[in-house]
Coordinates of C-alpha atoms in Angstrom, one line a residue:
M1332 CA 0.1 0.0 -0.3
R1333 CA 1.5 3.4 -1.3
R1334 CA 1.1 6.8 0.6
P1335 CA -1.6 9.0 -1.1
P1336 CA 0.4 11.6 -3.2
W1337 CA 1.3 14.7 -1.7
W1338 CA -1.0 16.7 -4.3
L1339 CA -4.3 15.0 -3.3
L1340 CA -3.3 15.4 0.3
V1341 CA -2.7 19.1 -0.1
L1342 CA -6.4 19.5 -2.2
L1343 CA -8.3 17.3 0.2
V1344 CA -7.4 19.8 3.1
L1345 CA -7.8 22.6 1.3
L1346 CA -11.1 21.4 0.6
A1347 CA -12.0 20.5 3.5
F1348 CA -11.0 23.9 5.5
A1349 CA -11.7 26.5 2.9
F1350 CA -13.8 29.2 4.4
Q1351 CA -14.6 27.6 7.7
G1352 CA -15.5 29.3 10.4
T1353 CA -16.5 32.3 8.0
R1354 CA -20.2 31.7 8.5
G1355 CA -22.8 31.4 11.1
I1356 CA -25.3 28.5 11.8
W1357 CA -27.6 27.1 9.4
E1358 CA -30.9 25.8 10.6
P1359 CA -32.1 23.4 12.2
D1360 CA -29.7 20.7 11.1
E1361 CA -26.7 22.7 12.4
G1362 CA -28.0 24.2 15.1
R1363 CA -29.5 20.8 16.4
Y1364 CA -25.9 19.4 16.2
T1365 CA -24.2 21.6 17.9
A1366 CA -27.1 22.1 20.5
A1367 CA -26.9 18.4 21.4
G1368 CA -22.9 18.6 21.7
L1369 CA -23.0 21.7 23.7
N1370 CA -25.5 20.7 26.1
M1371 CA -23.1 17.6 26.7
L1372 CA -20.6 19.7 27.5
E1373 CA -22.3 22.3 29.5
R1374 CA -24.2 19.4 31.5
G1375 CA -21.6 16.6 31.5
D1376 CA -23.8 14.2 31.0
W1377 CA -22.0 12.3 27.4
L1378 CA -24.2 9.3 27.5
V1379 CA -27.6 10.7 26.5
P1380 CA -28.0 14.3 24.2
T1381 CA -30.6 16.4 24.8
L1382 CA -31.3 19.8 22.7
D1383 CA -32.8 21.8 25.6
G1384 CA -30.6 20.1 28.6
Q1385 CA -34.0 18.3 29.8
H1386 CA -35.7 16.1 27.0
P1387 CA -33.5 13.3 25.4
H1388 CA -32.8 13.5 21.7
L1389 CA -31.7 9.6 21.1
T1390 CA -32.6 10.4 16.8
K1391 CA -28.7 9.5 16.0
P1392 CA -26.3 7.8 18.5
P1393 CA -23.9 10.4 19.8
I1394 CA -20.5 10.2 18.1
T1395 CA -21.2 13.0 16.3
Y1396 CA -22.3 14.9 19.4
W1397 CA -19.5 13.9 21.2
A1398 CA -17.1 15.5 18.5
I1399 CA -19.2 18.5 18.5
G1400 CA -19.1 18.8 22.5
G1401 CA -15.3 18.0 22.4
S1402 CA -14.3 20.6 20.1
I1403 CA -15.7 23.0 22.1
A1404 CA -14.0 21.9 25.0
L1405 CA -11.0 22.1 23.9
L1406 CA -11.2 25.3 21.1
G1407 CA -13.4 27.4 22.8
H1408 CA -17.1 28.6 21.9
N1409 CA -16.5 30.0 18.2
E1410 CA -17.7 28.6 14.6
W1411 CA -14.4 27.1 14.0
A1412 CA -14.7 24.6 16.8
R1413 CA -17.9 23.6 16.3
A1414 CA -17.4 22.7 12.5
C1415 CA -13.5 21.4 13.0
P1416 CA -14.4 17.8 14.1
V1417 CA -17.1 17.5 11.0
H1418 CA -14.8 19.6 8.3
S1419 CA -11.6 18.0 9.5
P1420 CA -12.3 14.0 8.6
S1421 CA -13.4 15.0 5.5
S1422 CA -10.2 14.5 4.1
A1423 CA -9.5 11.0 5.1
P1424 CA -12.2 9.5 3.0
G1425 CA -10.2 10.8 0.0
C1426 CA -7.4 9.4 1.3
W1427 CA -8.8 5.5 1.7
C1428 CA -10.1 6.2 -2.2
S1429 CA -6.5 6.7 -3.0
A1430 CA -5.0 3.4 -1.2
S1431 CA -8.1 1.6 -2.4
A1432 CA -7.8 3.0 -6.1
D1433 CA -4.3 2.0 -5.4
A1434 CA -5.2 -1.6 -5.0
C1435 CA -7.6 -2.2 -7.6
A1436 CA -6.4 0.1 -10.3
R1437 CA -3.5 -1.0 -13.1
R1438 CA -3.7 2.7 -14.0
S1439 CA -3.7 6.3 -12.7
P1440 CA -5.2 5.1 -9.2
G1441 CA -4.4 8.9 -8.6
C1442 CA -6.9 9.9 -10.7
R1443 CA -10.1 8.2 -8.8
P1444 CA -9.6 10.3 -5.6
F1445 CA -8.9 13.2 -7.8
V1446 CA -12.7 12.7 -9.1
W1447 CA -13.9 11.8 -5.9
S1448 CA -12.7 14.8 -4.3
L1449 CA -13.9 17.5 -6.9
G1450 CA -17.2 15.9 -6.3
L1451 CA -20.1 17.9 -5.5
A1452 CA -21.7 16.0 -2.7
P1453 CA -17.9 15.6 -1.1
M1454 CA -17.6 19.7 -1.3
F1455 CA -21.0 20.0 -0.2
A1456 CA -21.1 17.5 2.7
A1457 CA -17.7 18.8 4.2
N1458 CA -18.9 22.2 4.8
I1459 CA -22.6 21.2 6.7
V1460 CA -22.2 19.8 10.5
S1461 CA -24.1 16.8 9.9
T1462 CA -23.0 13.1 10.6
D1463 CA -22.7 12.4 6.8
V1464 CA -18.7 13.0 7.0
L1465 CA -18.1 11.2 9.8
L1466 CA -20.2 8.6 8.4
M1467 CA -18.2 8.4 4.8
L1468 CA -15.0 8.6 7.1
F1469 CA -16.2 5.2 8.9
E1470 CA -17.7 3.8 5.7
T1471 CA -14.8 4.3 3.3
A1472 CA -12.5 2.9 5.9
A1473 CA -14.1 -0.2 6.1
M1474 CA -14.5 -1.1 2.6
F1475 CA -10.7 -0.2 2.1
A1476 CA -10.2 -2.6 5.1
F1477 CA -12.1 -5.0 3.3
V1478 CA -10.2 -4.3 -0.1
E1479 CA -7.1 -5.2 1.8
A1480 CA -8.3 -8.2 3.8
W1481 CA -9.6 -9.7 0.2
A1482 CA -6.3 -9.6 -1.2
R1483 CA -4.3 -11.5 1.6
D1484 CA -4.6 -14.4 3.5
G1485 CA -3.6 -15.6 7.1
A1486 CA -2.6 -13.5 10.1
D1487 CA -2.6 -10.3 8.2
R1488 CA -6.4 -11.0 6.5
R1489 CA -7.6 -11.3 9.9
R1490 CA -6.1 -8.0 11.1
W1491 CA -7.6 -6.4 8.1
L1492 CA -10.8 -7.7 8.9
L1493 CA -11.0 -6.8 13.0
A1494 CA -10.2 -3.5 11.4
M1495 CA -12.9 -3.4 8.9
W1496 CA -15.3 -4.3 11.7
L1497 CA -14.0 -1.6 14.0
A1498 CA -15.0 0.8 11.1
W1499 CA -18.5 -0.5 10.8
G1500 CA -19.2 -0.4 14.4
L1501 CA -18.5 3.3 14.4
A1502 CA -20.5 3.4 11.4
F1503 CA -23.4 2.3 13.2
M1504 CA -22.5 4.1 16.0
T1505 CA -22.3 7.3 14.0
K1506 CA -25.9 7.4 12.0
G1507 CA -27.2 3.8 13.2
P1508 CA -28.6 0.7 10.6
P1509 CA -27.8 3.0 7.8
G1510 CA -24.5 3.0 8.1
L1511 CA -23.9 -0.6 7.3
L1512 CA -25.8 -0.3 4.1
P1513 CA -22.2 -1.2 2.0
L1514 CA -21.8 -4.0 3.9
G1515 CA -24.8 -5.4 2.1
A1516 CA -23.1 -4.7 -0.8
M1517 CA -19.9 -6.3 0.2
V1518 CA -21.9 -9.5 0.9
A1519 CA -23.4 -9.6 -2.1
F1520 CA -20.1 -9.2 -4.3
L1521 CA -18.6 -11.8 -2.3
A1522 CA -21.8 -14.3 -2.8
V1523 CA -21.6 -13.7 -6.8
H1524 CA -17.8 -13.4 -7.3
D1525 CA -16.0 -15.2 -4.0
R1526 CA -18.4 -17.4 -2.1
P1527 CA -15.3 -19.1 -0.5
K1528 CA -14.5 -16.2 1.2
L1529 CA -17.8 -15.0 2.2
R1530 CA -18.1 -17.5 5.5
G1531 CA -14.6 -15.7 6.6
L1532 CA -15.8 -12.1 6.1
F1533 CA -17.4 -12.9 9.5
L1534 CA -14.6 -13.3 11.6
P1535 CA -15.7 -14.0 15.3
A1536 CA -13.3 -11.6 16.8
G1537 CA -14.4 -9.0 14.2
V1538 CA -18.1 -9.5 15.0
V1539 CA -17.7 -9.3 18.6
L1540 CA -15.3 -6.0 18.3
F1541 CA -18.2 -5.0 16.0
A1542 CA -20.9 -6.0 18.7
F1543 CA -19.0 -4.0 21.6
V1544 CA -19.0 -0.6 19.5
A1545 CA -22.1 -0.2 17.8
F1546 CA -24.3 -1.8 20.8
T1547 CA -22.9 -1.0 23.8
W1548 CA -24.4 2.9 24.0
F1549 CA -27.8 1.7 23.1
A1550 CA -27.7 -1.1 25.6
V1551 CA -27.1 1.2 28.6
V1552 CA -29.5 3.9 27.5
V1553 CA -32.3 0.9 26.8
W1554 CA -31.1 -0.1 30.5
Q1555 CA -32.0 3.2 31.7
Q1556 CA -35.1 3.4 30.3
P1557 CA -36.3 0.0 28.9
D1558 CA -39.0 1.3 26.8
R1559 CA -36.4 3.6 24.6
L1560 CA -36.3 0.1 22.8
G1561 CA -39.2 0.0 21.0
Y1562 CA -38.6 4.3 20.0
F1563 CA -35.1 2.8 18.6
L1564 CA -36.9 -0.6 16.4
G1565 CA -39.9 1.0 15.8
Y1566 CA -39.8 5.0 15.4
E1567 CA -36.3 5.0 14.1
V1568 CA -35.7 2.1 12.3
Y1569 CA -39.3 0.5 10.9
G1570 CA -40.6 4.2 11.1
R1571 CA -38.2 6.1 8.6
V1572 CA -38.0 3.0 6.4
F1573 CA -41.6 1.9 6.0
T1574 CA -44.0 4.6 7.0
G1575 CA -44.5 8.4 6.6
V1576 CA -44.3 9.2 10.1
H1577 CA -41.0 11.1 9.4
K1578 CA -42.4 12.6 6.2
R1579 CA -40.4 11.1 4.0
N1580 CA -40.4 8.0 1.7
S1581 CA -44.1 7.7 2.5
E1582 CA -45.1 5.0 -0.1
W1583 CA -45.0 1.3 0.2
Y1584 CA -41.8 1.0 -1.7
G1585 CA -40.0 4.0 -0.2
G1586 CA -37.4 2.0 1.3
F1587 CA -36.4 -0.5 -1.2
E1588 CA -36.1 3.0 -3.6
I1589 CA -34.0 4.7 -1.3
Y1590 CA -31.7 1.5 0.0
L1591 CA -32.0 -1.1 -2.6
R1592 CA -30.2 0.9 -5.0
C1593 CA -27.1 0.8 -3.3
Y1594 CA -26.5 -2.6 -4.0
W1595 CA -27.1 -3.0 -8.1
W1596 CA -23.5 -3.1 -8.9
A1597 CA -22.7 -6.2 -6.5
P1598 CA -23.3 -9.1 -8.8
C1599 CA -23.2 -7.0 -12.3
R1600 CA -20.0 -5.1 -14.0
G1601 CA -19.0 -3.3 -11.0
G1602 CA -18.3 -6.3 -9.0
C1603 CA -16.9 -8.3 -12.0
W1604 CA -14.4 -5.6 -12.8
L1605 CA -13.2 -5.3 -8.9
S1606 CA -12.6 -9.1 -9.0
R1607 CA -10.7 -9.0 -11.8
Q1608 CA -8.5 -5.9 -10.6
L1609 CA -7.8 -7.8 -7.5
A1610 CA -7.1 -10.9 -9.1
D1611 CA -3.3 -9.6 -9.4
R1612 CA -2.8 -9.0 -5.6
A1613 CA -4.8 -12.2 -4.3
P1614 CA -2.6 -15.1 -3.3
C1615 CA -3.5 -17.4 -6.4
G1616 CA -2.2 -20.8 -7.4
P1617 CA -1.0 -22.7 -10.9
G1618 CA -4.5 -22.5 -12.9
C1619 CA -6.0 -19.8 -11.0
V1620 CA -8.6 -17.6 -13.0
T1621 CA -10.9 -14.8 -11.6
P1622 CA -14.4 -15.0 -10.6
C1623 CA -15.5 -13.2 -13.6
G1624 CA -13.2 -14.7 -16.2
P1625 CA -10.0 -13.4 -17.9

């Protein structure tokens, strides 16, 4: 694995920090995330986020609130401190893209992260206080670890799988179940193109690590107040995906329209391309062929 080129690092840092701290908070989302982090800091309660210091606000797991509250404690009450923990990680997904492209692409691996970094969505997300940048950080880290693990065997593969499951746990703690959507595409890809390695993907130690990171906070807040389990499963999961209670995806097929399209590439040409590219790096004996042919 090679280091990302210096020019890519400069570009990513420039895009992440340009003009940061020059505007106020945009309502309602940025105000909500900032208020939750600030209340955690002022009240000293880092377990249950609130917007007003009294009523729990449990729509998202607390990693983003922790980051904002910690940044304000370190840098003071200013616009830069409010935005820093969200904008700072926005450079890292580009580095993961660069490393993954280096593993997969035979030609011009730097072109892929360059195109990604100039995309409208990454630049827009990097300038808004939300869970999305941290989620992108952990998801791309998990996908990079998967690429590295798939090309290895033995102890090296286990180490990368542990890193992958840690990243999935952090993604879940950032935005809940939607953070695992790329994992479904990963499983579908292996099921079609490399079924022998599908079972090995669920490394027991890795799954335990994921469960500890992803579910400990949920277990503690539910233990404090058991009816919160119904809130999480009913209102936040089922309600968001299959009903119009949140005023989104209100049709019966809304959840499928939004989420299942993430998986189209796994059994199709995208999966075949990735399989062929990684075949050169994977340990391969005599007569070995790629799952999708030459």
